[in-house]
Short mmCIF file of C-alpha atoms and ligand atoms in Angstrom, two decimals:
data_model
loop_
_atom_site.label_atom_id
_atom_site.label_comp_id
_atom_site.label_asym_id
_atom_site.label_seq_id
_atom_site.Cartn_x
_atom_site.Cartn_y
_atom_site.Cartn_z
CA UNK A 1 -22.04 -52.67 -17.34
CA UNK A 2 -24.59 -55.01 -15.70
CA UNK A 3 -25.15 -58.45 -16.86
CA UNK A 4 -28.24 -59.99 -17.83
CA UNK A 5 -29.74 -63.02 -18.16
CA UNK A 6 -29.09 -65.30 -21.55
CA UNK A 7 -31.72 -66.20 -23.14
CA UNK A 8 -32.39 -69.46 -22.13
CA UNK A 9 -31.17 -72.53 -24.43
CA UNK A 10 -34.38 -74.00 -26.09
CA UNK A 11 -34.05 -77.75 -24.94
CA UNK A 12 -36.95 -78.15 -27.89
CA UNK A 13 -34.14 -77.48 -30.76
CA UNK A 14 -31.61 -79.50 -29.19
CA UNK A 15 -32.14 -82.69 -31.12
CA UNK A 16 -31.73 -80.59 -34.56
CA UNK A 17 -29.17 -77.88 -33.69
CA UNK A 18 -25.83 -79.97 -31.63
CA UNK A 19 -24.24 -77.63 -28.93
CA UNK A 20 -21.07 -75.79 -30.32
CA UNK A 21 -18.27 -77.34 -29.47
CA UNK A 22 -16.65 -76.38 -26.53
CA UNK A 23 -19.83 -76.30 -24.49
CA UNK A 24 -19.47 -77.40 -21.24
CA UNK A 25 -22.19 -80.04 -20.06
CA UNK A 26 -23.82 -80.98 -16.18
CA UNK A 27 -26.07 -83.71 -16.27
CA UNK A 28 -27.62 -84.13 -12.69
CA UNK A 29 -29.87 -86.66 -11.12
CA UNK A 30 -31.55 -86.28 -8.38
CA UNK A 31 -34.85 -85.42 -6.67
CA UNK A 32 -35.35 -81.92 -8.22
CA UNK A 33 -37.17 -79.32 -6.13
CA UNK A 34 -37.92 -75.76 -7.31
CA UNK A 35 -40.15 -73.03 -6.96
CA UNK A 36 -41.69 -70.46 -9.71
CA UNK A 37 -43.70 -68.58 -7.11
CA UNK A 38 -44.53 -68.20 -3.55
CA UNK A 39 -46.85 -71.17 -2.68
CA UNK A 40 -48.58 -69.21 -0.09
CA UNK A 41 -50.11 -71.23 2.81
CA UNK A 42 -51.69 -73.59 0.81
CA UNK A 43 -48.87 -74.69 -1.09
CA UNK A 44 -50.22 -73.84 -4.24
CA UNK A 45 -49.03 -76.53 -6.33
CA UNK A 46 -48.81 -73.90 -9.84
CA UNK A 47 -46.03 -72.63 -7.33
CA UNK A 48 -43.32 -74.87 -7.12
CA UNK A 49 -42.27 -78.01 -9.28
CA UNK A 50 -40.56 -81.88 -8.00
CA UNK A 51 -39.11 -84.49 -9.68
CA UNK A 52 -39.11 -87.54 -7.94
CA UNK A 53 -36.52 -89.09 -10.60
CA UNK A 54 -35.58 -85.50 -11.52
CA UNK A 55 -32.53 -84.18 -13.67
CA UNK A 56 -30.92 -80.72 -13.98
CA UNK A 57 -29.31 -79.78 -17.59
CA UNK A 58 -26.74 -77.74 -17.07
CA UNK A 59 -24.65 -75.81 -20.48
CA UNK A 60 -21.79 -73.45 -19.55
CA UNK A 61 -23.20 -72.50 -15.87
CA UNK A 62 -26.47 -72.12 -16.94
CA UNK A 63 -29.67 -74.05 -16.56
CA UNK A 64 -31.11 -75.55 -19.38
CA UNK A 65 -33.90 -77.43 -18.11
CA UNK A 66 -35.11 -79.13 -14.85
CA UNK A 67 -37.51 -81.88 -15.35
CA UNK A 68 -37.92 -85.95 -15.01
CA UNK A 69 -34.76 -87.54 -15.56
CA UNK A 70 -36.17 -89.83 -18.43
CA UNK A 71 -37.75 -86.68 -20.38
CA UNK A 72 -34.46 -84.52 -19.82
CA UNK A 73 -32.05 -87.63 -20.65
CA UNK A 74 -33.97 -88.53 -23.78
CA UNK A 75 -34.24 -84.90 -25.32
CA UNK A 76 -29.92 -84.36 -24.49
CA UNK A 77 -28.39 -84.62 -27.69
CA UNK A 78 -26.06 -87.71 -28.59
CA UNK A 79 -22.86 -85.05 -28.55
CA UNK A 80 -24.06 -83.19 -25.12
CA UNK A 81 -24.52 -86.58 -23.44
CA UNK A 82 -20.73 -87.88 -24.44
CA UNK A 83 -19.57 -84.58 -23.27
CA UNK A 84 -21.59 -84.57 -19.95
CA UNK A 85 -20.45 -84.55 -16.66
CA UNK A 86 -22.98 -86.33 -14.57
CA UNK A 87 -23.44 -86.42 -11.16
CA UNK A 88 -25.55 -89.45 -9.65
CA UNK A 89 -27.68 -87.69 -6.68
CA UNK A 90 -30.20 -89.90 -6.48
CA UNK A 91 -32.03 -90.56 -3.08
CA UNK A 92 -30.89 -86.71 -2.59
CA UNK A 93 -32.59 -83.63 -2.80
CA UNK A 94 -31.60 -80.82 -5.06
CA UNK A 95 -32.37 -77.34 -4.66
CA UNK A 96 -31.20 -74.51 -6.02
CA UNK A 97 -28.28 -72.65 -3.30
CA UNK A 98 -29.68 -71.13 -0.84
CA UNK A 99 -29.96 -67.35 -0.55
CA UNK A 100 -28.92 -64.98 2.73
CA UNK A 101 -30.13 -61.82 2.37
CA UNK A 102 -28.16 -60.28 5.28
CA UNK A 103 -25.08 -61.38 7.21
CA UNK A 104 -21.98 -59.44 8.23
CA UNK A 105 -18.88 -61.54 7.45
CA UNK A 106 -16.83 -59.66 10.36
CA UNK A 107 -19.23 -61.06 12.89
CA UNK A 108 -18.04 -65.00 12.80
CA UNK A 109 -15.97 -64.44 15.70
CA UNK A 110 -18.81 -63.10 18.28
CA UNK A 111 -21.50 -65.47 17.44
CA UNK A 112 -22.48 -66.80 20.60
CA UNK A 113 -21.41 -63.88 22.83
CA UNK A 114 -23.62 -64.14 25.54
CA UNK A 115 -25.78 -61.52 27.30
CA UNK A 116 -26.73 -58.25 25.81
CA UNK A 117 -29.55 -56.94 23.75
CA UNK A 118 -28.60 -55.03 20.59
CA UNK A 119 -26.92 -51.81 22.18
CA UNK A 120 -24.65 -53.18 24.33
CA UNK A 121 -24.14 -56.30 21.89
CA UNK A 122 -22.82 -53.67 19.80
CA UNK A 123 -20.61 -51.31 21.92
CA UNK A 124 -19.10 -54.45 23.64
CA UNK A 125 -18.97 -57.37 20.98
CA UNK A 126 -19.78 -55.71 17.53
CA UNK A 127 -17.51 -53.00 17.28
CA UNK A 128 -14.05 -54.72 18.76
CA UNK A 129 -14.61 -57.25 16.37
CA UNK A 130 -15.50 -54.75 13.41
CA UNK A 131 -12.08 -52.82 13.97
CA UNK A 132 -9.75 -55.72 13.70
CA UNK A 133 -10.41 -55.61 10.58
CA UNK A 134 -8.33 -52.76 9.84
CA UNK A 135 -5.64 -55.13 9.65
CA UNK A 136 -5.98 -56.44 5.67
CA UNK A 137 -4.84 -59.72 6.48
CA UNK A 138 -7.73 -60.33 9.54
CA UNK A 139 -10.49 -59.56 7.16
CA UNK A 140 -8.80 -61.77 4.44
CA UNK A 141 -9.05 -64.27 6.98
CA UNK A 142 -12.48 -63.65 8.07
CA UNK A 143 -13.52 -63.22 4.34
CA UNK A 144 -11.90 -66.61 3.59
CA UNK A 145 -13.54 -68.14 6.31
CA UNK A 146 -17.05 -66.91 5.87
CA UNK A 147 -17.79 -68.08 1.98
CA UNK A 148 -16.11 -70.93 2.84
CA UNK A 149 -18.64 -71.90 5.93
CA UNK A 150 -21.25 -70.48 3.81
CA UNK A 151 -20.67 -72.83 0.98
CA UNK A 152 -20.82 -75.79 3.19
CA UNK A 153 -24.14 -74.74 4.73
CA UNK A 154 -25.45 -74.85 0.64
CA UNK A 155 -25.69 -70.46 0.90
CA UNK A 156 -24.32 -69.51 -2.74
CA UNK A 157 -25.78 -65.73 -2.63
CA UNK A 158 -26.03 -63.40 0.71
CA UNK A 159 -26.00 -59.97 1.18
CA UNK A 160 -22.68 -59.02 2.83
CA UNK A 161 -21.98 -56.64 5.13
CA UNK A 162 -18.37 -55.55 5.45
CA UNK A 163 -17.19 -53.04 7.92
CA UNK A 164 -16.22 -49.23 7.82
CA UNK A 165 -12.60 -50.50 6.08
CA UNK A 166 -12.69 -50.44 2.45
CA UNK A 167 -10.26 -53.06 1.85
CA UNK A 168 -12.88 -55.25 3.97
CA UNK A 169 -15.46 -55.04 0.73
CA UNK A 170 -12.16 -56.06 -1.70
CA UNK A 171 -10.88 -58.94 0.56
CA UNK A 172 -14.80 -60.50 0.37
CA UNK A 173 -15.46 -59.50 -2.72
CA UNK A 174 -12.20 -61.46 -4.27
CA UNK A 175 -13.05 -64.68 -2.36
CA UNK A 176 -16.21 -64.18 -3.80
CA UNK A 177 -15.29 -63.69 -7.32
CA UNK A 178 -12.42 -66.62 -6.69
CA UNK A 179 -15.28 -69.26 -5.84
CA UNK A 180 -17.39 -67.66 -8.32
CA UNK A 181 -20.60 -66.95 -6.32
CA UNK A 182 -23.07 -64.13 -7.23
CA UNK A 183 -23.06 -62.09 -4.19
CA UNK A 184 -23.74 -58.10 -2.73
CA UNK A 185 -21.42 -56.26 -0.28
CA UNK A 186 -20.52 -53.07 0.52
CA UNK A 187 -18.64 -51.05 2.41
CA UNK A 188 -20.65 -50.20 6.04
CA UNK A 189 -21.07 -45.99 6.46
CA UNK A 190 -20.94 -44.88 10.03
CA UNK A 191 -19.99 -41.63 10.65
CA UNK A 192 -21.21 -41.24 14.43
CA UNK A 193 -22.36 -43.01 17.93
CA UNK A 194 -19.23 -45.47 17.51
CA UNK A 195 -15.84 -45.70 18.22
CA UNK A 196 -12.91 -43.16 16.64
CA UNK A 197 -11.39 -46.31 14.96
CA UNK A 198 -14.95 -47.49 12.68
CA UNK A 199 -15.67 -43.92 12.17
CA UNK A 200 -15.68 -42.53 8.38
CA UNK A 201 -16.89 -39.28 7.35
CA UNK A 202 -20.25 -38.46 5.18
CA UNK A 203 -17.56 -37.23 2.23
CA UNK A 204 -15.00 -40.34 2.59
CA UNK A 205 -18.00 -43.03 3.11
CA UNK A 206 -19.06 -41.62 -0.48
CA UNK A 207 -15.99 -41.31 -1.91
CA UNK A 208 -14.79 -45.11 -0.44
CA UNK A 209 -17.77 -46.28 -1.97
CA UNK A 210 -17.63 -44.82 -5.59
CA UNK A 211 -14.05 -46.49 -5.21
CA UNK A 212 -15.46 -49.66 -4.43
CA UNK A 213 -18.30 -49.25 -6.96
CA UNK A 214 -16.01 -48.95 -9.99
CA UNK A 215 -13.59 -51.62 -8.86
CA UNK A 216 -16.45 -54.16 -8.39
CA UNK A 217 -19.97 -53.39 -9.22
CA UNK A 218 -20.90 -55.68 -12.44
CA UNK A 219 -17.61 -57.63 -12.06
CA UNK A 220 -18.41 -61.36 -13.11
CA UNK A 221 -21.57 -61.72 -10.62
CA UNK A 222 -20.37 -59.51 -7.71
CA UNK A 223 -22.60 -56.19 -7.26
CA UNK A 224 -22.16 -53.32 -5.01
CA UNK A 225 -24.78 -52.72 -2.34
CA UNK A 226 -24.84 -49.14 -0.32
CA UNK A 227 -24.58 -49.86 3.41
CA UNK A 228 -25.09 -47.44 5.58
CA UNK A 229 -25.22 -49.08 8.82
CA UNK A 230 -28.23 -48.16 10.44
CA UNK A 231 -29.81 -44.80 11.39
CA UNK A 232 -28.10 -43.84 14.75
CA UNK A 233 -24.87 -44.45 13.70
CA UNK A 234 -25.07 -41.87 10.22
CA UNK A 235 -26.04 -38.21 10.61
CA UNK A 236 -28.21 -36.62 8.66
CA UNK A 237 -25.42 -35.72 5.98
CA UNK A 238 -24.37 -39.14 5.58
CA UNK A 239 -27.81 -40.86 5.11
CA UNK A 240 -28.50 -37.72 2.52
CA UNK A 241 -25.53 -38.01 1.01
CA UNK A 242 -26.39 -41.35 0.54
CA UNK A 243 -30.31 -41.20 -0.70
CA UNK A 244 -28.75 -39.23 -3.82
CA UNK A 245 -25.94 -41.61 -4.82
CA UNK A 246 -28.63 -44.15 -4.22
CA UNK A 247 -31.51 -42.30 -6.32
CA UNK A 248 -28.72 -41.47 -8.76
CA UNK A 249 -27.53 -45.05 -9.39
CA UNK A 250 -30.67 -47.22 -9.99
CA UNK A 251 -28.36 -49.95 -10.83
CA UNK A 252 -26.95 -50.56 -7.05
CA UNK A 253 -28.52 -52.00 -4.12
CA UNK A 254 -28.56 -50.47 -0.58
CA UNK A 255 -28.51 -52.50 2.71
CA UNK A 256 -29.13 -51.46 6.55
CA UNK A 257 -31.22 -52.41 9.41
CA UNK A 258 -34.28 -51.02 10.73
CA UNK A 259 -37.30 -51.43 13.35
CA UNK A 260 -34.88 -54.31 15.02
CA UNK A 261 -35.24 -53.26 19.00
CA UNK A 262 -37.23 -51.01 21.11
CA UNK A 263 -34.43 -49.06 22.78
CA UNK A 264 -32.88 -48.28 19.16
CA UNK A 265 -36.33 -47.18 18.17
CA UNK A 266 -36.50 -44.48 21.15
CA UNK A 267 -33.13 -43.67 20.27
CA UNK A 268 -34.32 -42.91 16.70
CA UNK A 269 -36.83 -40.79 18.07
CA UNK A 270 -34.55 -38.62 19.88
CA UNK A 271 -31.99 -38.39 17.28
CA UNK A 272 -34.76 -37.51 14.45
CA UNK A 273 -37.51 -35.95 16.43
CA UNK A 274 -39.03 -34.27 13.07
CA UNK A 275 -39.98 -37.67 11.21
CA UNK A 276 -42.99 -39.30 11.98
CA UNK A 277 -40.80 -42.42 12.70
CA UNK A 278 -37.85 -45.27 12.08
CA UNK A 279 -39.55 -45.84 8.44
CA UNK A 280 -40.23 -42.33 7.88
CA UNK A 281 -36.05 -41.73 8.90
CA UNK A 282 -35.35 -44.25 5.77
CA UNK A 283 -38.28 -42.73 3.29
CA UNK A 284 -36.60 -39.02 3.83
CA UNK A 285 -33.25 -39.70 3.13
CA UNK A 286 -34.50 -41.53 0.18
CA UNK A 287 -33.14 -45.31 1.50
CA UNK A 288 -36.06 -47.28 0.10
CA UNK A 289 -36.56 -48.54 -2.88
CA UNK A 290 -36.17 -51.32 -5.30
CA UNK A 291 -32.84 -52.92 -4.14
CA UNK A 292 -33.20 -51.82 -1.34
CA UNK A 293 -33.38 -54.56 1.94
CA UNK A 294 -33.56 -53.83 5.44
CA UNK A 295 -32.96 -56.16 7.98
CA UNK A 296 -35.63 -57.45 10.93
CA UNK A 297 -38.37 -54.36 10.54
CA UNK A 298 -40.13 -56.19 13.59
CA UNK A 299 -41.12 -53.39 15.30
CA UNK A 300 -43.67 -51.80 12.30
CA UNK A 301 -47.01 -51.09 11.92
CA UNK A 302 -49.02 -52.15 9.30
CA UNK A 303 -49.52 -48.67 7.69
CA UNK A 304 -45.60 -48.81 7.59
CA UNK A 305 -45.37 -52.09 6.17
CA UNK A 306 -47.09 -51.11 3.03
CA UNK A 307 -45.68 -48.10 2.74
CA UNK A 308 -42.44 -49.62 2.66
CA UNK A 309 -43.84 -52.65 0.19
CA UNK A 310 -44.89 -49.76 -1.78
CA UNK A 311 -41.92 -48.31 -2.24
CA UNK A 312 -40.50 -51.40 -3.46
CA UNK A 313 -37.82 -52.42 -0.71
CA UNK A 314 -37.21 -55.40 1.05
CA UNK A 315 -37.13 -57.05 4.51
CA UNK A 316 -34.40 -59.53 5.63
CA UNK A 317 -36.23 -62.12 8.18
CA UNK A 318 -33.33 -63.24 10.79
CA UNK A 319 -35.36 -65.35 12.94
CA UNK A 320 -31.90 -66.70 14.88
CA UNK A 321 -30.60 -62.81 15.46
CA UNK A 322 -33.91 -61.76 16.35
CA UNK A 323 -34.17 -64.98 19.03
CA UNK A 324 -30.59 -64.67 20.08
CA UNK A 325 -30.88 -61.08 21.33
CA UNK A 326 -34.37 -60.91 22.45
CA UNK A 327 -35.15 -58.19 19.54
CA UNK A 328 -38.86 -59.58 19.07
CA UNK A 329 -41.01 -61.30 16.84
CA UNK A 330 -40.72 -60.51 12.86
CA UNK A 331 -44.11 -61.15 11.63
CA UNK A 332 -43.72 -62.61 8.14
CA UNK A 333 -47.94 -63.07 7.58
CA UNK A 334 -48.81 -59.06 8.17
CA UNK A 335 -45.25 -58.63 6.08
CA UNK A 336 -46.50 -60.15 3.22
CA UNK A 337 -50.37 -59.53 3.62
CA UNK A 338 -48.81 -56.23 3.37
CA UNK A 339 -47.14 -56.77 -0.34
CA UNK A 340 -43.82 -56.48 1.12
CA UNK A 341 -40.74 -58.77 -0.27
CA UNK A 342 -39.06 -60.86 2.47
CA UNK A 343 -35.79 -63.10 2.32
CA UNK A 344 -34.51 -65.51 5.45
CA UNK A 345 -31.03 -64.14 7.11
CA UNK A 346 -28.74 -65.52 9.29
CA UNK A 347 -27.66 -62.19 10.15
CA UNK A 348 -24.65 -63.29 11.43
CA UNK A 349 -22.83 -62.72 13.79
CA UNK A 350 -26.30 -61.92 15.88
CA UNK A 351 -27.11 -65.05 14.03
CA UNK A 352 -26.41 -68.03 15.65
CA UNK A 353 -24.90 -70.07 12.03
CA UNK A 354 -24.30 -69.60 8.85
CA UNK A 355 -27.03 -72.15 7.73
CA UNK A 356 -30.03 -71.64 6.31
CA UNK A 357 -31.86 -74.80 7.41
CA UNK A 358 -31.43 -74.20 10.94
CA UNK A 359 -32.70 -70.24 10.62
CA UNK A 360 -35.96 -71.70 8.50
CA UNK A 361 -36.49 -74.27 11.85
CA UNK A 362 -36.49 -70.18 14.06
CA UNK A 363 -38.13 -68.80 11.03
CA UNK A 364 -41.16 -71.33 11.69
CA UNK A 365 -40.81 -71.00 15.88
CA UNK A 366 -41.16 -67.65 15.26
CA UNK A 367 -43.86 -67.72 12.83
CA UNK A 368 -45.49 -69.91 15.61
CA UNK A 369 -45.26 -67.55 18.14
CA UNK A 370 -47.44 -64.97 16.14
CA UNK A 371 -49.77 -67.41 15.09
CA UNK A 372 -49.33 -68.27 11.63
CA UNK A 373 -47.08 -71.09 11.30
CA UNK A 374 -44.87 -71.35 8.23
CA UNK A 375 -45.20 -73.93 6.08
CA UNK A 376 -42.24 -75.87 4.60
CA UNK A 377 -42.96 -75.49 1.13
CA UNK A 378 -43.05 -71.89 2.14
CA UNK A 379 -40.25 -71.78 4.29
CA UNK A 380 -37.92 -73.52 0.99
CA UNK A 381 -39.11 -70.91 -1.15
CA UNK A 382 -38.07 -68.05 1.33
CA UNK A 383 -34.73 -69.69 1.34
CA UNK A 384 -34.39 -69.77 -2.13
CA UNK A 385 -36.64 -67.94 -5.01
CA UNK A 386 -38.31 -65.50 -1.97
CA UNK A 387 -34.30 -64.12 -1.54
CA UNK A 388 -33.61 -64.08 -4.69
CA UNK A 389 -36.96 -61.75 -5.14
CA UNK A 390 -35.79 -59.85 -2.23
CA UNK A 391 -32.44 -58.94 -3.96
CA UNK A 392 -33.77 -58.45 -7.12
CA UNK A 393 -31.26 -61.28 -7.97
CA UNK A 394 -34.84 -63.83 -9.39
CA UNK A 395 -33.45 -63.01 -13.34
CA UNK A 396 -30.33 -64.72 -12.13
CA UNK A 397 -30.56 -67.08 -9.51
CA UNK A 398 -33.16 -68.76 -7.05
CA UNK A 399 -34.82 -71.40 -9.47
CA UNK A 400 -34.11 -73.84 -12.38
CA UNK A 401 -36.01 -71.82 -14.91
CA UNK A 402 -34.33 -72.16 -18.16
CA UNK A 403 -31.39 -69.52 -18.73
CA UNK A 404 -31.10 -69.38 -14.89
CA UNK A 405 -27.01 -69.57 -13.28
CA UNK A 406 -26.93 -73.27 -12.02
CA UNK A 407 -26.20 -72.81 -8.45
CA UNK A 408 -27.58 -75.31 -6.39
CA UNK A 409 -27.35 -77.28 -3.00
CA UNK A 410 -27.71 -81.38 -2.74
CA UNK A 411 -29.53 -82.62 0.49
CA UNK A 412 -29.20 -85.57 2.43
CA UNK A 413 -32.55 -86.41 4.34
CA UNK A 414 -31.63 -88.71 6.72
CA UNK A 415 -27.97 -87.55 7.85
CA UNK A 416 -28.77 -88.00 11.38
CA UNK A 417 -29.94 -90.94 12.94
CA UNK A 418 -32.81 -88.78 14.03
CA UNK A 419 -33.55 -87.88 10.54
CA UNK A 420 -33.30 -90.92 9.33
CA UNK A 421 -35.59 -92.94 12.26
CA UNK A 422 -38.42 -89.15 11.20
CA UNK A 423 -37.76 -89.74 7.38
CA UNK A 424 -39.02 -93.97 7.62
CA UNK A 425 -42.42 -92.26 9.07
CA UNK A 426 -43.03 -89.43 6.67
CA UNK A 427 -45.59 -89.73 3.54
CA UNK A 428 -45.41 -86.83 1.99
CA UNK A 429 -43.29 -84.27 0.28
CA UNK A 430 -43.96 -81.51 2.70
CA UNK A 431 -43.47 -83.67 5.76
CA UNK A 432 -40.38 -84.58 4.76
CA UNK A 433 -38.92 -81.25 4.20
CA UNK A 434 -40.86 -80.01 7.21
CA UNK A 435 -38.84 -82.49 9.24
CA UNK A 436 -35.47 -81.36 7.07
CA UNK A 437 -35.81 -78.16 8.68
CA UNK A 438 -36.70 -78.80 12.11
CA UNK A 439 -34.19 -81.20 12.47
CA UNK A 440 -31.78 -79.75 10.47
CA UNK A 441 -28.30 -81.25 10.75
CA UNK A 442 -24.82 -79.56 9.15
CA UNK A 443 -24.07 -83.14 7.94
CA UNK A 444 -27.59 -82.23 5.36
CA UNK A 445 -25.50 -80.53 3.07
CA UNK A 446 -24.13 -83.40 0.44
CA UNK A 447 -22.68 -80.80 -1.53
CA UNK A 448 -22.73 -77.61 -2.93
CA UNK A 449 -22.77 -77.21 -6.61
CA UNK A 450 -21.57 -73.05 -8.19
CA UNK A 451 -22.35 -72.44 -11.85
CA UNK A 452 -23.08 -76.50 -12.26
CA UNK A 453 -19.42 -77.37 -10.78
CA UNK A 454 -19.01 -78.48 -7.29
CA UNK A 455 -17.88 -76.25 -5.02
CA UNK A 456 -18.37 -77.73 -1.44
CA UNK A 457 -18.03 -81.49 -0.76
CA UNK A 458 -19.02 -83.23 2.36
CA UNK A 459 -16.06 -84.73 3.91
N1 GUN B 1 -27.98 -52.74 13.91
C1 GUN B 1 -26.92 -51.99 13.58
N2 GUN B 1 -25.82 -52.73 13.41
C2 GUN B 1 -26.18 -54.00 13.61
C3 GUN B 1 -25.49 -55.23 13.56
O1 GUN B 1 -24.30 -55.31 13.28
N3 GUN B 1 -26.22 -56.34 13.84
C4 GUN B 1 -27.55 -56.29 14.14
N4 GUN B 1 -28.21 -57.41 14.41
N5 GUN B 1 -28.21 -55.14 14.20
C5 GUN B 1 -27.55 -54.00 13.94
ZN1 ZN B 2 -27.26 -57.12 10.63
#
């Protein structure tokens, strides 16, 4: 059974109607930024809200409001306030976490492996790293490791690739539901073009993943997500095989990659010479669709971008991965001129970190590059509300609407000296965050807060 959203607490009635005892309180203060829409190049300000002297209300995990801190203090009721936990951020910003829609834990180890475009990267870094993780105790490791670095880079949701090994989606999936984070993985299908050790079959990919499905799909926050891995590497039975388990669970998600390189597109060709192309591959095997996210679709046309934003899927920006191995330029205007829903990935380990701040900073070179430079106010909401969108995860996390789970990230401006010497000569909201991101700093990241409590602390 999926969980939804609670209602959300109606701050109005607080005065009359005390919280029932037990209830646990976060009081935050801090300068509150949020968004409630995409604010478009303009930066629409019906798009996004900031509170200077802002507070966050937080009741059992969830938001109850956002707002000025003298508003949100005065309307707390006299038993919430004794019972509040408060946390003094102010000078700081305070966003909600930040969302990755596409990463592959496994891949820690080879970022930074110098040298190859995706192919090779694969054959030679990807896939020895991938199969070490049919030890159980490696990919508890690596799963230990990854939410751990993600947490202190302010990432509280990401869509998680594991690898072919089953146990690989249980190790991640427990650290995730130990730490309490909302996130997606699933087990990666690949059932050809790789070695004998990563290889499943189209029957025990399914059968691993219905498995997986029942053990974890709706448990606490954690949610299941289809992966096969990417075209070449599933034959036809295996992406079919998929489509239906897919079209016959509306409830799960489905992740992969597509359109990232031009020698994987030729190789498409070849392998499926009876679809029109890469998109057309996905569309027949019925792998788009709402929940659905596929990772760098750089190399699309526009006709394809709609008809994938028509179908209702998703792309995964990676900006770093898509730098790193010389892949191309995503082009996040025509994306979204095209109706489709993007989200920022690190795509690690093609990715060159697990942070978010430094992939918006490639985000906006590469946004540059084709001409249509991404604005910051922009580039926070496709960190934050634009991946929750592109997850379908917005009813749950992404924003401080009322009723919303109270994840959130607390930013220092000026941890460098470089940041700090920018920050004296900035005037205005979006310069400041513009210079956040371009000279974004791991030491940014004051601490990361999960369901209101604090999960990550800077040193
Ligand atoms: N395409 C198929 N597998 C992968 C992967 O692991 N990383 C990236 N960047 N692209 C892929
Ligand atoms: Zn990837």
């Amino acid at each position: 059974m999926i969980d939804r959203p609670l209602p959300p607490p109606d701050p109005a009635a607080a005065d009359e109607a005390p919280p029932p005892a037990g209830q646990r309180h976060v009081l935050v203060r801090g300068q509150v930024l949020h968004f409630l829409a995409d604010p478009g190049p303009h930066d629409d300000p019906a798009a996004w809200r900031y509170f200077d002297d802002g507070a966050l209300w937080v009741a059992d995990g969830r938001v109850v409001v956002a707002g000025p801190w003298a508003e949100v203090s005065a309307a707390l009721p006299p038993a919430a306030r004794k019972a509040a936990t408060l946390h003094d951020y102010r000078g700081r910003l305070v966003l909600p976490g930040f969302v990755d829609t596409h990463l592959h834990y496994a891949q820690a180890g080879i970022m930074g492996a110098f040298g190859r475009q995706l192919l090779d990267w694969l054959k030679d870094y990807t896939f020895p790293a991938e199969a070490r993780l049919a030890d159980l105790s490696e990919a508890e490791r690596a799963a230990a490791f990854a939410v751990e670095r993600l947490l202190a880079h302010g990432t509280t949701t990401a869509s998680v690739f594991g690898t072919v090994h089953a146990h690989s989606v249980d190790a991640f999936l427990a650290v995730a539901e130990a730490r309490r984070l909302r996130m997606l993985c699933g087990k990666v299908l690949m059932d050809r073009h790789c070695p004998d050790t990563l290889r499943d079959t189209a029957e025990s990919g399914i059968r691993d993943s219905l498995d997986l499905i029942a053990r974890w799909h709706g448990r606490g926050r954690l949610r299941y997500s289809l992966t096969p891995r990417f075209a070449p590497t599933s034959t036809p039975t295996q992406l079919r095989l998929t489509g239906e388990l897919f079209a016959s669970r509306p409830d799960l998600h489905l992740q992969s990659h597509l359109a990232e390189n031009r020698a994987e597109l030729a190789w498409v060709a070849a392998l499926f010479p009876e679809r029109a192309g890469y998109l057309d591959v996905y569309a027949h095997f019925g792998l788009l669709g709402p929940r659905a996210i596929h990772a760098h679709c750089i190399h699309l046309s526009d006709g394809e971008r709609r008809t994938m934003a028509a179908s209702g899927s998703a792309a995964a920006f990676c900006p770093s991965s898509n730098l790193f191995l010389g892949s191309g330029f995503f082009d996040h205007a025509a994306s979204l001129a095209a109706g489709l829903r993007v989200g920022l990935a690190t795509d690690i380990g093609a990715g060159t970190g697990f942070g978010l701040l430094p992939t918006l900073r490639d985000a906006y070179c590469v946004s540059q590059a084709c001409g249509t430079p991404l604005g910051a106010l922009r580039g926070f909401y496709l960190a934050t509300l634009g991946g929750a969108r592109a997850l379908y995860l917005d009813d749950f996390v992404g924003s401080f609407a009322p009723g919303r789970e109270a994840d959130f990230v607390v930013l220092d401006w000026a941890a460098s000296p470089e940041l700090a010497w920018r920050m004296e000569r900035t005037a205005s909201l979006p310069e400041r965050l513009f210079a956040l991101t371009i000279l974004a700093d791991p030491r940014c990241v004051v601490a990361t807060h999960v369901l209101g409590e604090v999960a990550w602390q800077r040193g």
